[in-house]
XYZ file of N, CA and C in Angstrom:
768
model
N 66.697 -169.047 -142.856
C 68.051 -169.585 -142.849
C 68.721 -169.293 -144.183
N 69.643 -168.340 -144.041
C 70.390 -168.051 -145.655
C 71.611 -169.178 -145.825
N 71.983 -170.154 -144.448
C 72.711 -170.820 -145.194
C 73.218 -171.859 -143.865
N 73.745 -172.983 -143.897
C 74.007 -173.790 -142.912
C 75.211 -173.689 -142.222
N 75.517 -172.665 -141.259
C 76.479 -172.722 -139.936
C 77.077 -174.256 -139.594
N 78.711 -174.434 -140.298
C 78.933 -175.924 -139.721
C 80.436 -176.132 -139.255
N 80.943 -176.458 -138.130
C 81.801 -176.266 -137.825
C 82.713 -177.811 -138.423
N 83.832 -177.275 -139.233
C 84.538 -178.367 -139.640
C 86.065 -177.442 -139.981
N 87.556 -178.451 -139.802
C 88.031 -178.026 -139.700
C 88.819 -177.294 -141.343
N 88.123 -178.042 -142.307
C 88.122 -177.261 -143.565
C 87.341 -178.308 -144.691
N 86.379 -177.253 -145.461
C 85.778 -178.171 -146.273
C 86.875 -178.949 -147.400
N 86.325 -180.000 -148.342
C 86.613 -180.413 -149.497
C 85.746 -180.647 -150.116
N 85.966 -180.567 -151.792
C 84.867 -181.023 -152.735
C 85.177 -182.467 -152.522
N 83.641 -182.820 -152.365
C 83.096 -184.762 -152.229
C 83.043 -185.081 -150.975
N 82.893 -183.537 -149.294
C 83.365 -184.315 -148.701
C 81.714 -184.970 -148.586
N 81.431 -186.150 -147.622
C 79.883 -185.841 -147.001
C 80.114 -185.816 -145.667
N 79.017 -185.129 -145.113
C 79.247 -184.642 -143.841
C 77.259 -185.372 -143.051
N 76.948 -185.505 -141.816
C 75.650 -185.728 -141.634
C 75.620 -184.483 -140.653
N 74.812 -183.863 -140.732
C 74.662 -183.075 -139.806
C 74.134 -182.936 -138.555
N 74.218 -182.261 -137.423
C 73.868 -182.503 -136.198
C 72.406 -182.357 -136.128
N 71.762 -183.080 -134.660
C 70.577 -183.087 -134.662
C 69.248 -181.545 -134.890
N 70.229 -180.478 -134.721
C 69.397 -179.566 -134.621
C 68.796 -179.028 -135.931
N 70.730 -178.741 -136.841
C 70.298 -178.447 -138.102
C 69.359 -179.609 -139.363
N 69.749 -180.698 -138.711
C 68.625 -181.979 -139.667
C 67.361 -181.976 -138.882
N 66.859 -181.844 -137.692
C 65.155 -181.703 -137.608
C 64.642 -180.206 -138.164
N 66.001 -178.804 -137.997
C 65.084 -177.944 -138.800
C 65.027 -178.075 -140.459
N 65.638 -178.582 -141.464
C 65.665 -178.962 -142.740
C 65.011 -180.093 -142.904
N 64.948 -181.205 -142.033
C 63.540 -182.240 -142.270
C 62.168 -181.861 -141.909
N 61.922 -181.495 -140.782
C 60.512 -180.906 -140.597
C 59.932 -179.482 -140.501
N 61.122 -178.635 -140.723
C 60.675 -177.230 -141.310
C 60.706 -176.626 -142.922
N 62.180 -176.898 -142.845
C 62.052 -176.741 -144.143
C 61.623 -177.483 -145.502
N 61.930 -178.774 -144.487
C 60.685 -180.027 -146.100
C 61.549 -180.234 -146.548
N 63.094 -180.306 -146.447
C 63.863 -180.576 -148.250
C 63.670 -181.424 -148.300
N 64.250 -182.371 -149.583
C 64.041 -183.083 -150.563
C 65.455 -183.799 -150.611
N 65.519 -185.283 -150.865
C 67.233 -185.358 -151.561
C 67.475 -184.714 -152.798
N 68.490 -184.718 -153.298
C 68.974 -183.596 -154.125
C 68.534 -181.818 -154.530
N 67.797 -181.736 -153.261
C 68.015 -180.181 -153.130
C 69.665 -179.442 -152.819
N 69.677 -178.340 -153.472
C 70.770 -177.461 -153.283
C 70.685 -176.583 -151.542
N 72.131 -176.530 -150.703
C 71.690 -175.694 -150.159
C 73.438 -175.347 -149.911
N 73.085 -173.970 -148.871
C 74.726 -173.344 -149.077
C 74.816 -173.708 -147.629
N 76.334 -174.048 -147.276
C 77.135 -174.088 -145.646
C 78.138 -173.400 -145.998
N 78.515 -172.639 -144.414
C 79.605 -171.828 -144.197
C 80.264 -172.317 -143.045
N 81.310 -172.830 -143.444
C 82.281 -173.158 -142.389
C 82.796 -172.330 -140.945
N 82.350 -172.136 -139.883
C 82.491 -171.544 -139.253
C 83.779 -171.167 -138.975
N 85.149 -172.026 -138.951
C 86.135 -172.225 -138.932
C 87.337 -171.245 -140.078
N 86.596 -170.902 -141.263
C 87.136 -170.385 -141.932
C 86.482 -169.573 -142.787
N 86.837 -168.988 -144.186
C 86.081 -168.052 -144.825
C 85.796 -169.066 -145.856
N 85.475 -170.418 -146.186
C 84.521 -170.882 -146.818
C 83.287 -170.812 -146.753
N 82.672 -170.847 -147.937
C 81.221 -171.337 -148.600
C 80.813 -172.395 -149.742
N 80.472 -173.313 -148.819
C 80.069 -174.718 -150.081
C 78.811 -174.463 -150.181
N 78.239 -175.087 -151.861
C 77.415 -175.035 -152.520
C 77.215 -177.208 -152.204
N 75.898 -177.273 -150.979
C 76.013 -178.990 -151.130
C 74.490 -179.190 -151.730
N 75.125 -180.512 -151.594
C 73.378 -181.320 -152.307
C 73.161 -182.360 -150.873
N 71.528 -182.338 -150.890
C 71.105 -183.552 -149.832
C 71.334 -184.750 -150.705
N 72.282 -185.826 -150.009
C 72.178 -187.018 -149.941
C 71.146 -188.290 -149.332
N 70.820 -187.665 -148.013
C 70.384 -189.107 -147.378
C 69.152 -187.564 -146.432
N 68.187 -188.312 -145.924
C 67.656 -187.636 -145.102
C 67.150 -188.738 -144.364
N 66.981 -189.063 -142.966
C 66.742 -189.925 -142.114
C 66.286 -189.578 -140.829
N 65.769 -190.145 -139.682
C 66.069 -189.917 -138.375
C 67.137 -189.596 -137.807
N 68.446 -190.571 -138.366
C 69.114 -190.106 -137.600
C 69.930 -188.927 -138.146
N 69.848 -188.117 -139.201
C 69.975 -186.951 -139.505
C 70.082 -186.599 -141.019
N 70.641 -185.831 -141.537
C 70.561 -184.977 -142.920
C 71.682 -185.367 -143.651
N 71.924 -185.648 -144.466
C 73.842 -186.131 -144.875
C 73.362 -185.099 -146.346
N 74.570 -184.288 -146.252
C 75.325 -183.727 -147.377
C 76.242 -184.072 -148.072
N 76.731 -183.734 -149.335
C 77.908 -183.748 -149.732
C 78.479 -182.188 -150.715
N 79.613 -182.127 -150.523
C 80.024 -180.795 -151.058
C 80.295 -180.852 -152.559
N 79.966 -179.951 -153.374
C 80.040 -179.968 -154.591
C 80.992 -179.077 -155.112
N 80.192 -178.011 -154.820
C 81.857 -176.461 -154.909
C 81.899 -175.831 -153.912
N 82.841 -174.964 -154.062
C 83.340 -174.501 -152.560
C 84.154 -172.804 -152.972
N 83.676 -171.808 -152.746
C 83.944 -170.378 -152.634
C 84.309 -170.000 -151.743
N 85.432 -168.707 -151.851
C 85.755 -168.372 -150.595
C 85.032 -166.873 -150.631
N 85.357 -166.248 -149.316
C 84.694 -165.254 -149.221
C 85.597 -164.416 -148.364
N 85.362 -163.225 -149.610
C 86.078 -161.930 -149.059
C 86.470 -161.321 -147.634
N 87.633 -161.287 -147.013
C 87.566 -160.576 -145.762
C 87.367 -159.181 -145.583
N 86.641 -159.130 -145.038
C 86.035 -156.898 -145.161
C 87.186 -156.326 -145.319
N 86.963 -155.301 -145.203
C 88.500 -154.180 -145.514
C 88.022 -153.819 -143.787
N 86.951 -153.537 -143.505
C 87.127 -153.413 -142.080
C 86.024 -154.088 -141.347
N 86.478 -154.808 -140.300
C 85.427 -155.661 -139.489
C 84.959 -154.817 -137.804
N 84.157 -155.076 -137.414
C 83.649 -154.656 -136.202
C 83.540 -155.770 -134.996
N 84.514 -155.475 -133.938
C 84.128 -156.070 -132.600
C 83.291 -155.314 -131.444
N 82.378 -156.088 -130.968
C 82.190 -155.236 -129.621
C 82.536 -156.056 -128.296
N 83.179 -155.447 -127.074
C 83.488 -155.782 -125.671
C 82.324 -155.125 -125.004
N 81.023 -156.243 -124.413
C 80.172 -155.403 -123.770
C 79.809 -156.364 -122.169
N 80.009 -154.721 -121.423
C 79.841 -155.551 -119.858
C 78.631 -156.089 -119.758
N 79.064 -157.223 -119.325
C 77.694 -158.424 -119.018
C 76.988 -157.929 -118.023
N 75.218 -157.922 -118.863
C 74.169 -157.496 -118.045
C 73.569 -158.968 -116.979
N 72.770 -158.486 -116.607
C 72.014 -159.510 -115.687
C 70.927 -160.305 -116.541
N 70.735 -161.259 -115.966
C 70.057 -162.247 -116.418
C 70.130 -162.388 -117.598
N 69.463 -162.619 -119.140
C 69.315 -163.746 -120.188
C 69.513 -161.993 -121.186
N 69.834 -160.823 -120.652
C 69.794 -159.824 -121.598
C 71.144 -160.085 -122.602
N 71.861 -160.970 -122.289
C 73.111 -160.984 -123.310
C 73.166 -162.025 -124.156
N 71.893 -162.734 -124.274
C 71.849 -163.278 -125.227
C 71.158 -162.511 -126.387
N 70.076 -161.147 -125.617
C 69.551 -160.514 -127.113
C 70.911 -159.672 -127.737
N 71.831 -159.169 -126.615
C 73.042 -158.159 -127.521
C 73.795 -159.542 -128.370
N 73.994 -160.427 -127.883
C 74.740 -160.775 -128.466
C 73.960 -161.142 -130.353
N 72.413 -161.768 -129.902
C 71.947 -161.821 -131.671
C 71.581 -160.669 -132.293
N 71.278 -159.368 -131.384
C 71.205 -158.234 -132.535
C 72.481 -157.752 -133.052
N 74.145 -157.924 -132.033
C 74.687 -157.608 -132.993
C 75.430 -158.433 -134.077
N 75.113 -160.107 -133.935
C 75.458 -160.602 -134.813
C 74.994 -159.996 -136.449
N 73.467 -159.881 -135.925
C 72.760 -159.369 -137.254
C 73.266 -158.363 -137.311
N 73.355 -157.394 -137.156
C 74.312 -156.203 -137.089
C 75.492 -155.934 -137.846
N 76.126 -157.384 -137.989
C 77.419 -157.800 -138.991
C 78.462 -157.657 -138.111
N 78.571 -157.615 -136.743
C 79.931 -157.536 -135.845
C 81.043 -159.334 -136.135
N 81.968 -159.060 -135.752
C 82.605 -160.260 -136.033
C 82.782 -160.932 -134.797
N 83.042 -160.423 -133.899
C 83.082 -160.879 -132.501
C 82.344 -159.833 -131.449
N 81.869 -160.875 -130.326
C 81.216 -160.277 -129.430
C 81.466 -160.832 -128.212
N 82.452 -160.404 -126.880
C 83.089 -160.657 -126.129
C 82.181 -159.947 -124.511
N 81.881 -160.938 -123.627
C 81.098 -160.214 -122.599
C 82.334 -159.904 -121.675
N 82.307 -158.994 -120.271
C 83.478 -158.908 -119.724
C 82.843 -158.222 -118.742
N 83.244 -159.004 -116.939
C 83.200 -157.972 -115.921
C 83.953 -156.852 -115.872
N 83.101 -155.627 -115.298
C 83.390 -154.675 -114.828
C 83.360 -154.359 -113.657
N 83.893 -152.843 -112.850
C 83.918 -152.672 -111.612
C 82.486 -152.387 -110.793
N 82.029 -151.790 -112.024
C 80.732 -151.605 -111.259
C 79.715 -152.349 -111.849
N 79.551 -153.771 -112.403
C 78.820 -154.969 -112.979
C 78.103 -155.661 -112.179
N 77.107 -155.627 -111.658
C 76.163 -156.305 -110.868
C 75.887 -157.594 -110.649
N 76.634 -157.918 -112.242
C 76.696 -159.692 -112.013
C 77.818 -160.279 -112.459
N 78.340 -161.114 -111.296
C 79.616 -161.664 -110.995
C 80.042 -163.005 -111.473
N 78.757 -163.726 -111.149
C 79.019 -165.496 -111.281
C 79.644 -165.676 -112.788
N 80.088 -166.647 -112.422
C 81.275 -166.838 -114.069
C 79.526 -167.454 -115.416
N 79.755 -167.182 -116.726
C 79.230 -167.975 -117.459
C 78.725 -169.380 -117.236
N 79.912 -170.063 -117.540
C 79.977 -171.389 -117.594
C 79.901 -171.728 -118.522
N 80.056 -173.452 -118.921
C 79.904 -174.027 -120.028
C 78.759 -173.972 -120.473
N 77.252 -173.847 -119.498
C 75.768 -174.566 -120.459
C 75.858 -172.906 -120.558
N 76.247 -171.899 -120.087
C 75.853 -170.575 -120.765
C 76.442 -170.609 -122.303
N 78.015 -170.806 -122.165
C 78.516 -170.811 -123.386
C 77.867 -171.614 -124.329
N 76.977 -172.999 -124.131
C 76.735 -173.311 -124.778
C 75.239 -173.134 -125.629
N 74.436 -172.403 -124.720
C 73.349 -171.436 -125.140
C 73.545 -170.465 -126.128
N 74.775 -169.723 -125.403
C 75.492 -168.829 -126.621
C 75.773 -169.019 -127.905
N 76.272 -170.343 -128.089
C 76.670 -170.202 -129.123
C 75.294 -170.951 -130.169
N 74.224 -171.491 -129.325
C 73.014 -171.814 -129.766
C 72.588 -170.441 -130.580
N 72.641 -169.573 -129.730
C 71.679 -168.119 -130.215
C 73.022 -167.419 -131.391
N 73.846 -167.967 -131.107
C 74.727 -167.210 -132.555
C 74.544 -167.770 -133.834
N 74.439 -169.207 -133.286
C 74.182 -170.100 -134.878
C 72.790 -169.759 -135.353
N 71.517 -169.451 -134.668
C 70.643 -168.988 -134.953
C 70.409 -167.560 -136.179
N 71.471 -166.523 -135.139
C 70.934 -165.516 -135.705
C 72.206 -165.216 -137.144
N 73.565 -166.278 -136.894
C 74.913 -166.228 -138.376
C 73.694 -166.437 -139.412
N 72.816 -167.724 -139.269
C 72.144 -168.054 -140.465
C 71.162 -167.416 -140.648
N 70.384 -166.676 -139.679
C 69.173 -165.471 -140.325
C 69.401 -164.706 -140.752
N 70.866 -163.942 -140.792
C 71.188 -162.729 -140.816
C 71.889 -162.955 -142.288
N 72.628 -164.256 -142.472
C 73.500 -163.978 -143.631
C 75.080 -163.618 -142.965
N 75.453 -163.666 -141.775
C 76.982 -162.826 -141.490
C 77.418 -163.707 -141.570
N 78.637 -163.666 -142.117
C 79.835 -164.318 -142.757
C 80.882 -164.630 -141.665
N 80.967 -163.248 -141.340
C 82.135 -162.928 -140.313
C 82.252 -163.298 -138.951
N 81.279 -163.687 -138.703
C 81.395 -163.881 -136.669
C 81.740 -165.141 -136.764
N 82.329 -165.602 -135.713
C 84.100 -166.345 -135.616
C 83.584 -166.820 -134.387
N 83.367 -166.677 -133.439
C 82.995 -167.642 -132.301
C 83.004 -166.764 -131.223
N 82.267 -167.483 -130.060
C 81.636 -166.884 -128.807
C 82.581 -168.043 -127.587
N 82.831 -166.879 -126.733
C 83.411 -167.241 -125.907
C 82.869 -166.803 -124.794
N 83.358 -167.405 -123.095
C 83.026 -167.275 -121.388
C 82.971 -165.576 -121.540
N 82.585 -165.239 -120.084
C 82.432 -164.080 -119.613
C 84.286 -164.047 -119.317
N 85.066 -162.438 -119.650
C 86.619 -162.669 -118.294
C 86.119 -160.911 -117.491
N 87.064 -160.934 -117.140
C 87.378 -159.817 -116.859
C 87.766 -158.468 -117.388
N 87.557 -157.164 -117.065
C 87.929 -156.356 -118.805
C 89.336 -156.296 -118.565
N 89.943 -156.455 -117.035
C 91.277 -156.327 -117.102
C 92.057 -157.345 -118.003
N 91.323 -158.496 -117.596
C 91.652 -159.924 -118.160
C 92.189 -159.454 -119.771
N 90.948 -158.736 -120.855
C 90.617 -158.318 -121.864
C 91.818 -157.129 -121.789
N 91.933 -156.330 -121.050
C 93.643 -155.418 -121.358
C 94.736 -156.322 -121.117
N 94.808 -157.089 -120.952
C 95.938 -157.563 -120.726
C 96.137 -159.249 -122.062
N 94.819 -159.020 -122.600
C 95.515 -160.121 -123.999
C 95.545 -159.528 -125.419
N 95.077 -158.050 -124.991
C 94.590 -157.336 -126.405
C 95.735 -156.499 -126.290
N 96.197 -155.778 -127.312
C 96.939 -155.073 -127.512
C 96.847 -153.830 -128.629
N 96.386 -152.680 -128.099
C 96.005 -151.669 -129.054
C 97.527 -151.576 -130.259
N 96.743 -151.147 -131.021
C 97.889 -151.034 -132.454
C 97.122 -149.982 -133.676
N 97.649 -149.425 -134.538
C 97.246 -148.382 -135.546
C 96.329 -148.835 -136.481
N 96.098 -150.710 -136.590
C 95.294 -151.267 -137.118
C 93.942 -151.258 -136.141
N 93.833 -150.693 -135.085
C 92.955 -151.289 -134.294
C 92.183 -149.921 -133.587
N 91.535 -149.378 -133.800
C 90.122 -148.368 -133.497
C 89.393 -148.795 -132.456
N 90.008 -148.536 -131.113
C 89.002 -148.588 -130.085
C 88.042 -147.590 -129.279
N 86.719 -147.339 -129.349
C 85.834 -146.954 -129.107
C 85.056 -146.878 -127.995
N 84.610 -146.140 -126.942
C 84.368 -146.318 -125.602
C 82.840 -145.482 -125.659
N 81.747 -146.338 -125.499
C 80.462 -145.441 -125.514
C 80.357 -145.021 -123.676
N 80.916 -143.969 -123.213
C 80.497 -143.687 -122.188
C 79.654 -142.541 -121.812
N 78.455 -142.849 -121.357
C 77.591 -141.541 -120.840
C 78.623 -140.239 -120.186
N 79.273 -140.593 -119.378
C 80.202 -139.424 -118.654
C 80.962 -138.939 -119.705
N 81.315 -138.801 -120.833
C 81.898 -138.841 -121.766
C 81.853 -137.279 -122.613
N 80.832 -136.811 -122.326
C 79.696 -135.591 -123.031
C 80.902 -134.908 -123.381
N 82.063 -134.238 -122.710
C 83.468 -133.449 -123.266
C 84.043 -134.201 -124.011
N 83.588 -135.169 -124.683
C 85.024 -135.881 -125.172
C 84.012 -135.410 -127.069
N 82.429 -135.305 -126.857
C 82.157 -135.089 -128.234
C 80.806 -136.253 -128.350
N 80.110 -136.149 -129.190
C 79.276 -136.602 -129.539
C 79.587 -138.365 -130.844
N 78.738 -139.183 -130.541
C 79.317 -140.164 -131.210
C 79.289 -139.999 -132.825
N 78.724 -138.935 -133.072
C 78.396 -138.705 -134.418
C 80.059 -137.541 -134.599
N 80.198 -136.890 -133.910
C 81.649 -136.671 -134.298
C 82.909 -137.477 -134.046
N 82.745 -138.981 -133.562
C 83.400 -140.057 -133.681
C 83.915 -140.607 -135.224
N 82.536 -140.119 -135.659
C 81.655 -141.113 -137.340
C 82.556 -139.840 -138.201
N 82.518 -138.760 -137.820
C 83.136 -137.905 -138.387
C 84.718 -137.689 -138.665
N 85.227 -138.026 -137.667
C 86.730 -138.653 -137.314
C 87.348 -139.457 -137.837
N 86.513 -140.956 -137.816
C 87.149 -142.000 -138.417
C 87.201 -141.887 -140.122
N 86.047 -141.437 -140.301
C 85.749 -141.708 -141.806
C 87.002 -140.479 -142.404
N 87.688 -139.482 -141.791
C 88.422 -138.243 -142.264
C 89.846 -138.706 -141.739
N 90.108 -139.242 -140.973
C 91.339 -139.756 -140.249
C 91.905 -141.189 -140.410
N 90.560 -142.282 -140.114
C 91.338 -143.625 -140.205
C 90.947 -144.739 -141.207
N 90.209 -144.220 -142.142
C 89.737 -144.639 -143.322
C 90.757 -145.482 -143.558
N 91.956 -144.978 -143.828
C 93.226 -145.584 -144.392
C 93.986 -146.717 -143.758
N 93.918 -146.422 -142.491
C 94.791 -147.526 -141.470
C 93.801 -148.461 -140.588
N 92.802 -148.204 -139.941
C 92.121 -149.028 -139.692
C 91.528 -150.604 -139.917
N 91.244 -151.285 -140.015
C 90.856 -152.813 -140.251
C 89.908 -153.208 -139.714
N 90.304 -152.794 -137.717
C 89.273 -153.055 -136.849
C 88.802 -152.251 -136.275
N 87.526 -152.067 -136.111
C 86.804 -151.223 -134.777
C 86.291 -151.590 -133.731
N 86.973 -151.506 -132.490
C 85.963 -152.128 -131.104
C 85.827 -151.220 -130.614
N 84.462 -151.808 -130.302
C 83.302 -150.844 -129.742
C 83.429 -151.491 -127.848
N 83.518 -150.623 -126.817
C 83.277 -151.102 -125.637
C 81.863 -150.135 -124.877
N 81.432 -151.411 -124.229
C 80.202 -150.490 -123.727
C 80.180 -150.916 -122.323
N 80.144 -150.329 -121.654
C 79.985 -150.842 -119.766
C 78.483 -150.973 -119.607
N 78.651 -151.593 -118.307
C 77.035 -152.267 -117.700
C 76.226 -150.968 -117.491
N 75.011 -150.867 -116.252
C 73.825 -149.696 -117.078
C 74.879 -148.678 -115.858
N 75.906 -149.064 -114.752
C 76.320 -148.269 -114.231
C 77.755 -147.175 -115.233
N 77.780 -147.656 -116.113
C 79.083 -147.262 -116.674
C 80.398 -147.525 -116.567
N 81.535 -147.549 -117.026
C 82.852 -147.548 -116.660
C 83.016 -146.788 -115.368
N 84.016 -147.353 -114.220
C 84.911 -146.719 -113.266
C 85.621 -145.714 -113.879
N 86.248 -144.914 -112.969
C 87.133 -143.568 -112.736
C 88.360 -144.383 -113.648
N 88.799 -145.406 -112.871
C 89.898 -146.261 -113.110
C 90.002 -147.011 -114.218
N 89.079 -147.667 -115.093
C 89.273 -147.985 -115.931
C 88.595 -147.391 -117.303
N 88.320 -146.348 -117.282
C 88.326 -144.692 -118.364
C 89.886 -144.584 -118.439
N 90.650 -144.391 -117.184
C 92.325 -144.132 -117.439
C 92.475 -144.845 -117.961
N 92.431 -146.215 -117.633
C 93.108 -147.153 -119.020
C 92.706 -147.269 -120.072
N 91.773 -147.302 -120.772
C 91.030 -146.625 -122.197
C 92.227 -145.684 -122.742
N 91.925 -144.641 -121.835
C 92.644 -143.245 -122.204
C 94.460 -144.084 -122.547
N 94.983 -144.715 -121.393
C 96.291 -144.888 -121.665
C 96.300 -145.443 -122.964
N 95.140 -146.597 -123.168
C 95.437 -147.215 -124.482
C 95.026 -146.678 -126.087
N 95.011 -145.125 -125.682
C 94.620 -144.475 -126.826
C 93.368 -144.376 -127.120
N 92.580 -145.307 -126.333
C 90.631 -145.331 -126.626
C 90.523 -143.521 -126.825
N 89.189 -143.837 -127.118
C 88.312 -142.384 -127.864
C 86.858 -142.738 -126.702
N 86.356 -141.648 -125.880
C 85.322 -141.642 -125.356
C 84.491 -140.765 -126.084
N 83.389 -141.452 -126.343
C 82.079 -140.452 -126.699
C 80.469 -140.746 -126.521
N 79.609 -140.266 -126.484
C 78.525 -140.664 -125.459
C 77.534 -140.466 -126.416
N 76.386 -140.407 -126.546
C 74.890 -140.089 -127.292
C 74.219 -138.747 -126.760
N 75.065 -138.019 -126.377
C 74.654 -136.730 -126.051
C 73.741 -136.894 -124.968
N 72.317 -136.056 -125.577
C 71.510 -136.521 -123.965
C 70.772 -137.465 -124.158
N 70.907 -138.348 -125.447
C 70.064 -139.518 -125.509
C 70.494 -140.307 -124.438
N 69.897 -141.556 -123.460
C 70.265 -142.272 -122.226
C 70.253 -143.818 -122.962
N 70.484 -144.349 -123.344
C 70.613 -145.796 -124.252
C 71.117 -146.787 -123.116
N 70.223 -147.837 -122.809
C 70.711 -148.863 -122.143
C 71.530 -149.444 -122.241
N 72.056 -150.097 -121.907
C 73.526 -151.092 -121.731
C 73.707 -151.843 -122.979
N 72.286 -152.807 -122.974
C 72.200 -153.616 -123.852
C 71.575 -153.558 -125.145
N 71.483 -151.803 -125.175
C 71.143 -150.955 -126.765
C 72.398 -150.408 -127.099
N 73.011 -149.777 -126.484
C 74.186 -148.878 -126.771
C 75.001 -149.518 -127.974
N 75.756 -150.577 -127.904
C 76.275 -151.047 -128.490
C 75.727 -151.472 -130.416
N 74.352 -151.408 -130.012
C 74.154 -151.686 -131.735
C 73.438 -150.511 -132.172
N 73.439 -149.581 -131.526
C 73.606 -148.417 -131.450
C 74.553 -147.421 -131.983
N 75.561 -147.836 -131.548
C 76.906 -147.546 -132.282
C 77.256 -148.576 -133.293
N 76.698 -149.459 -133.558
C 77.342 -150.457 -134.711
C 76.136 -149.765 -135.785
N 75.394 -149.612 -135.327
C 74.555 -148.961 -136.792
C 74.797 -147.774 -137.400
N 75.645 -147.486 -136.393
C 75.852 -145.745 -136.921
C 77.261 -145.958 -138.296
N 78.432 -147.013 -137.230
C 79.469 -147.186 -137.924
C 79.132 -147.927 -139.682
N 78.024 -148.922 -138.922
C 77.268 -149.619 -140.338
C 76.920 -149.036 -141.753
N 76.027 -148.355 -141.368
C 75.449 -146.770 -142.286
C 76.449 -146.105 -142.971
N 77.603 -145.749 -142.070
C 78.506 -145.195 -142.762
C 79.464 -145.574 -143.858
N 79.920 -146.823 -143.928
C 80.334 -147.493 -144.513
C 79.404 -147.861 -145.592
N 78.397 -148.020 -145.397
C 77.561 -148.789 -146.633
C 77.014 -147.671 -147.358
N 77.045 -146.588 -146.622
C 77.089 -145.452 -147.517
C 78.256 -144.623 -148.297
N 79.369 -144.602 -147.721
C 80.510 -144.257 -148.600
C 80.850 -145.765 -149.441
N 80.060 -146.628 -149.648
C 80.585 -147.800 -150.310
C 81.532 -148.942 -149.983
N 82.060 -148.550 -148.829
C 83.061 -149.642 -148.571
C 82.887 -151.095 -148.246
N 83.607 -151.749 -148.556
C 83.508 -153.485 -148.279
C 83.343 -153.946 -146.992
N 82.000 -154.153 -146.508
C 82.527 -154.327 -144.631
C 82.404 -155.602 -144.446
């Protein structure tokens, strides 16, 4: 745990806070603290980071109080991925490898040819956001902002709105004419270095995107490109391409 995931609607110095049952049985009986140990929380809500001290440790939970409070840099460019929801419990591993991964959001969404239909729900969402708070604090990511239901990808064209700030990305196998994803990596870093902010990454279920919604990609300016003849599952593809975009950046130096 690099640091305590806590949803509040903005810290203050002195506030105290007790924490919920999950994060006070893992800091009472895993981690052992102590009262007046140091530990760091990140406000899920915003780009804070408090520096607290244990106050109280009890049954009925952990009480902090905030001492200082840092903010933290917003990347120069952040990463989303839109990935069609697989079957059964596989979207809970995309969703924690690409938290670790450093994505900021991770949005599931039916497709035409998606095998599984039934809506989320609340105890899914609320699993979800179990396995995000898990892997924000193993990983150290700053940036991921919250988990939301399964919609529709139309649903998803119709609240998003492509713009010159916004790099959208389409890993499609059928794709092979459009170029290799490594001349994607080649593109952005020579072309949108400058204007960019965001990159979403979309990946369809193990059948791929429809005929029909490739055109809309295309209308909305998306970029198709595939892994050549590598075959990458549904629920690899995507951090797949976030590692590539990852690498690149942390190798030309930039702030992600």
């Amino acid at each position: 745990m690099r640091f305590i995931w806590i949803e509040a609607t903005t810290f203050d110095i002195g506030d105290v806070l007790t924490l919920d049952s999950i994060h006070s049985r893992h800091l009472r009986d895993v981690r052992r603290v102590k009262v007046g140990d140091y530990l760091k929380a990140h406000n899920m809500n915003s780009n804070q980071m408090a520096n607290v001290i244990v106050q109280d440790i009890s049954k009925q939970g952990v009480t902090i109080s905030i001492e200082s409070i840092e903010i933290i840099p917003t990347p120069r460019v952040q990463i989303d991925l839109v990935q069609g929801y697989p079957k059964a419990s596989k979207f809970d591993d995309v969703l924690r490898m690409a938290i670790e991964a450093g994505v900021r959001r991770v949005t599931p969404v039916w497709t035409q040819y998606a095998d599984v239909r039934q809506p989320g729900g609340a105890q899914k969402v609320d699993r979800w956001m179990r396995v995000a708070r898990e892997a924000v604090e193993q990983s150290g990511n700053t940036q991921y902002t919250h988990t939301v239901d399964v919609m529709a990808l139309s649903d998803f064209f119709r609240l998003t709105v492509p713009s010159e700030t916004t790099l959208e990305v389409i890993c499609h196998p059928m794709s092979a004419s459009d170029g290799h994803f490594v001349s994607f990596l080649h593109h952005w870093r020579d072309t949108f270095n400058s204007t960019a902010t965001t990159i979403r990454i979309f990946v369809g279920p193990e059948g791929g995107f429809s005929p029909s919604e490739v055109e809309e990609f295309q209308r909305r300016g998306a970029y198709l490109y595939s892994f050549g003849d590598t075959i990458v599952r549904s629920e690899h593809a995507g951090i797949y391409a976030i590692a590539g975009i990852k690498t690149l950046i942390d190798y030309k130096g930039y702030d992600v």
